Amino acid sequence: MSDVQRPRIHLLPPQIADAIAAGEVVERPASVVKELCENALDAGAMRVEVDIEGGGMVRIRVSDDGDGIAAGEMPLAVARHATSKIEEVDDLWRVRSLGFRGEALASIAAVSELCITSRTHDADAATLLRVRAADVVEQGAAAAAPGTSVEVRDLFFNTPARMRFLRSPRTETSVCIRAVGDMALSHPEVAFTCRCDGRTVLRAPGSGVLRDALRATMRADRYAQLIDVAIEGEVTVSGAISEPRMHQATRGGMVLIVNRRRVHNRALLAATEEAYRGLLPGDRHPFGVVVVELDPNGVDVNVHPTKREVRFREEGRIFAVVQRACWAALQGAAPSSAWLQWDTSPGGVPAAFLTVRDRGEHHAAASLRLPGMGVEWRSLVEAGESTGAQSETATPPAATDAAVALTGGDDDARPLDESTGLAALRPLRAVGQVGSAWLVAESPRGVVLVDPHAAHEKVLYAELLGAWGTAGGVAGRGGEGGASQLLLLPAVVECEAMQIARFEAHAEFVESCGFTLEPFGPNVLRCTAVPAAARDTDAARLVHELLDTLDLGDRPASERQHRVAALVACHAAVRLGDPLDPTEQQRLLDRLVDAPGGTTCPHGRPTVMVLDDATLRRAFRRPG
Ligand SMILES: Nc1ncnc2c1ncn2[C@@H]1O[C@H](COP(=O)(O)OP(=O)(O)OP(=O)(O)O)[C@@H](O)[C@H]1O
Ligand SMILES: [Mg+2]
């Protein structure tokens, strides 16, 4: 861009400055990385290089090949409320640039030593400006190619209170890397390189293809589970989201991008999660990237000091489009391992329709319809037979609570009352397995249908907690599942920096749960033992999820134990579709009636359904 066309940096009049969400811009090193990258992108850069040392507290440098800053405007660039990006208050509603407050460089310069070297494309030389704690300490000519390079040293040197809130350099580094990753995802046409302490940790090619940026920022096994999202219209939604067969313990894995800006927005996040309703266990979350583009007029970006939040004029509409886009993507994808749908028949009588499909050899579908007086129980076990029924009823899951729909009629088969407990079913005798899916059992209370996975999960969960001496567990029988079991072949687990940080914070706890993990090179762990209950599972995947389950906060150990027990139980439990022989069926039922704490599995799904005598009599029109 020539010097004539380029908007000049100017001080905003006070009334505009006051209209801008004020507050803390620089919370941690990653905020600096984000602001400097945003400036590079606003300057039209096609290549951005980020260097981070010592978690960003020692040095951060962001260099770009963008338009540069004219020599005479350098001091204004670091002045508060000086920007080249907006002119008047209404511009705040038209913002297309990432920056608009004229605050970032001034805020960073106030808490560090900041040095800008910049050269416009028509200038003969570069200019340098060094500012320390907001005072200019050096100014003059320098040798550099066109573009801008901003170096920040000694971050927070004059604000020790802020410094105390920072985490370890390793954690801060990983948050910085994530900030660069977000930039690469929101601007796939720009090439990003990120080096940490001299090592290249991220290289996005700038091909313009989101998938390429994703591949550069995501672990290969997660990348392999993504399906594309695409809806065109006034509101365009694109991106790639996880298949339901892979999920994670926290919400942080779903990146939302609105008009090229990474944002945090509860409603949009809820819209993506809503699309997975019934596909994921209650406390698990999807991951991926959802990119929303709409008229800037429909978004207020000026609601948060670090611009991380946005507000929509028509939130309900955006929510619906995002939910529909994600839902359509999930429908178009290959069958997922479980699909649960509750629907209400025209007469308003609740009915449950449950289809389970698996990509492997087992295809099972079962439907339990309870239209008033009749009970219809159907199970299709042969491969392929389930698909017709499935597509006919495939509509987005209604936003009704599944549990409400299920227990909506007094006449229906229903999960046992939580207060009754599973012990009330004793003795529970196995009758058989429908296909390779549901177990049918007999109890003094009636016919009992059992979800073998949920039941096994519940049993293992209680036994693991018992073995670890945690409240809510059942000690004794089967408690050996909590002991450590050496693996024949140790698993080498490649991790993200954040996962390593979590492991380091909880190494002792992890060991107390029966895992033996040790560092095995940069960002790699070796797992030589797992809890005995999980000896036959994919150890690397389990360790990944274990590290995702941990947190960096100070939650009580017992809460962490509950979460790890639920995770191990989920991995180790038999799958719906695994055939069980009569002895195994009976053993599972025996352990199930001993499990304390309600009738649901640790993810909140029912383990059993009881068709009692009264229900069956009504259904078969045999007055009792
Ligand atoms: N890498 C860069 N290349 C070219 N110009 C830059 C660069 N970084 C900053 N500038 C100029 O300096 C000005 C001030 O930057 P600063 O980041 O402080 O504010 P802003 O980007 O306008 O708004 P915000 O505070 O929302 O980021 C910008 O408006 C821009 O003109
Ligand atoms: Mg800026």
mmCIF file of C-alpha atoms and ligand atoms in Angstrom, residues 9 35 39-40 43 64 68-69 77 82-85 99-106 148 307, ligand 1:
data_model
loop_
_atom_site.group_PDB
_atom_site.id
_atom_site.type_symbol
_atom_site.label_atom_id
_atom_site.label_comp_id
_atom_site.label_asym_id
_atom_site.label_seq_id
_atom_site.Cartn_x
_atom_site.Cartn_y
_atom_site.Cartn_z
ATOM 1 C CA ILE A 9 -2.640 6.822 12.893
ATOM 2 C CA GLU A 35 -2.463 -8.466 19.962
ATOM 3 C CA ASN A 39 -1.779 -6.005 14.230
ATOM 4 C CA ALA A 40 0.241 -7.952 11.666
ATOM 5 C CA ALA A 43 -1.465 -4.638 8.192
ATOM 6 C CA ASP A 64 5.415 -9.536 9.644
ATOM 7 C CA GLY A 68 4.609 -1.123 7.990
ATOM 8 C CA ILE A 69 4.316 2.099 9.976
ATOM 9 C CA ALA A 77 1.444 3.834 17.456
ATOM 10 C CA ALA A 82 -4.307 6.174 18.723
ATOM 11 C CA THR A 83 -5.415 4.022 15.815
ATOM 12 C CA SER A 84 -5.506 4.036 12.040
ATOM 13 C CA LYS A 85 -8.519 1.699 11.983
ATOM 14 C CA GLY A 99 -7.981 -3.947 16.150
ATOM 15 C CA PHE A 100 -9.904 -0.719 16.606
ATOM 16 C CA ARG A 101 -9.218 0.623 20.099
ATOM 17 C CA GLY A 102 -5.715 1.982 19.623
ATOM 18 C CA GLU A 103 -4.852 0.484 22.964
ATOM 19 C CA ALA A 104 -2.844 -2.684 22.515
ATOM 20 C CA LEU A 105 0.658 -1.353 21.913
ATOM 21 C CA ALA A 106 0.243 1.336 24.578
ATOM 22 C CA THR A 148 7.087 -4.637 11.092
ATOM 23 C CA LYS A 307 -12.225 -8.494 22.344
HETATM 24 N N1 LIG B 1 2.423 -4.766 12.727
HETATM 25 C C1 LIG B 1 1.934 -3.577 12.369
HETATM 26 N N2 LIG B 1 1.986 -3.189 11.080
HETATM 27 C C2 LIG B 1 1.511 -1.978 10.699
HETATM 28 N N3 LIG B 1 0.948 -1.097 11.537
HETATM 29 C C3 LIG B 1 0.877 -1.420 12.836
HETATM 30 C C4 LIG B 1 1.359 -2.657 13.306
HETATM 31 N N4 LIG B 1 1.156 -2.704 14.644
HETATM 32 C C5 LIG B 1 0.546 -1.546 14.971
HETATM 33 N N5 LIG B 1 0.388 -0.769 13.888
HETATM 34 C C6 LIG B 1 -0.232 0.570 13.863
HETATM 35 O O1 LIG B 1 -0.257 1.056 15.185
HETATM 36 C C7 LIG B 1 -1.576 1.393 15.575
HETATM 37 C C8 LIG B 1 -1.770 1.103 17.034
HETATM 38 O O2 LIG B 1 -1.749 -0.320 17.249
HETATM 39 P P1 LIG B 1 -2.567 -0.911 18.465
HETATM 40 O O3 LIG B 1 -2.509 -2.363 18.391
HETATM 41 O O4 LIG B 1 -2.097 -0.240 19.693
HETATM 42 O O5 LIG B 1 -4.050 -0.401 18.181
HETATM 43 P P2 LIG B 1 -5.126 -0.932 17.142
HETATM 44 O O6 LIG B 1 -4.651 -2.146 16.472
HETATM 45 O O7 LIG B 1 -5.492 0.212 16.273
HETATM 46 O O8 LIG B 1 -6.349 -1.248 18.107
HETATM 47 P P3 LIG B 1 -6.411 -2.375 19.265
HETATM 48 O O9 LIG B 1 -6.015 -1.726 20.535
HETATM 49 O O10 LIG B 1 -7.831 -2.791 19.253
HETATM 50 O O11 LIG B 1 -5.458 -3.436 18.872
HETATM 51 C C9 LIG B 1 -2.483 0.613 14.659
HETATM 52 O O12 LIG B 1 -3.731 1.254 14.489
HETATM 53 C C10 LIG B 1 -1.664 0.548 13.371
HETATM 54 O O13 LIG B 1 -1.860 1.683 12.592
#
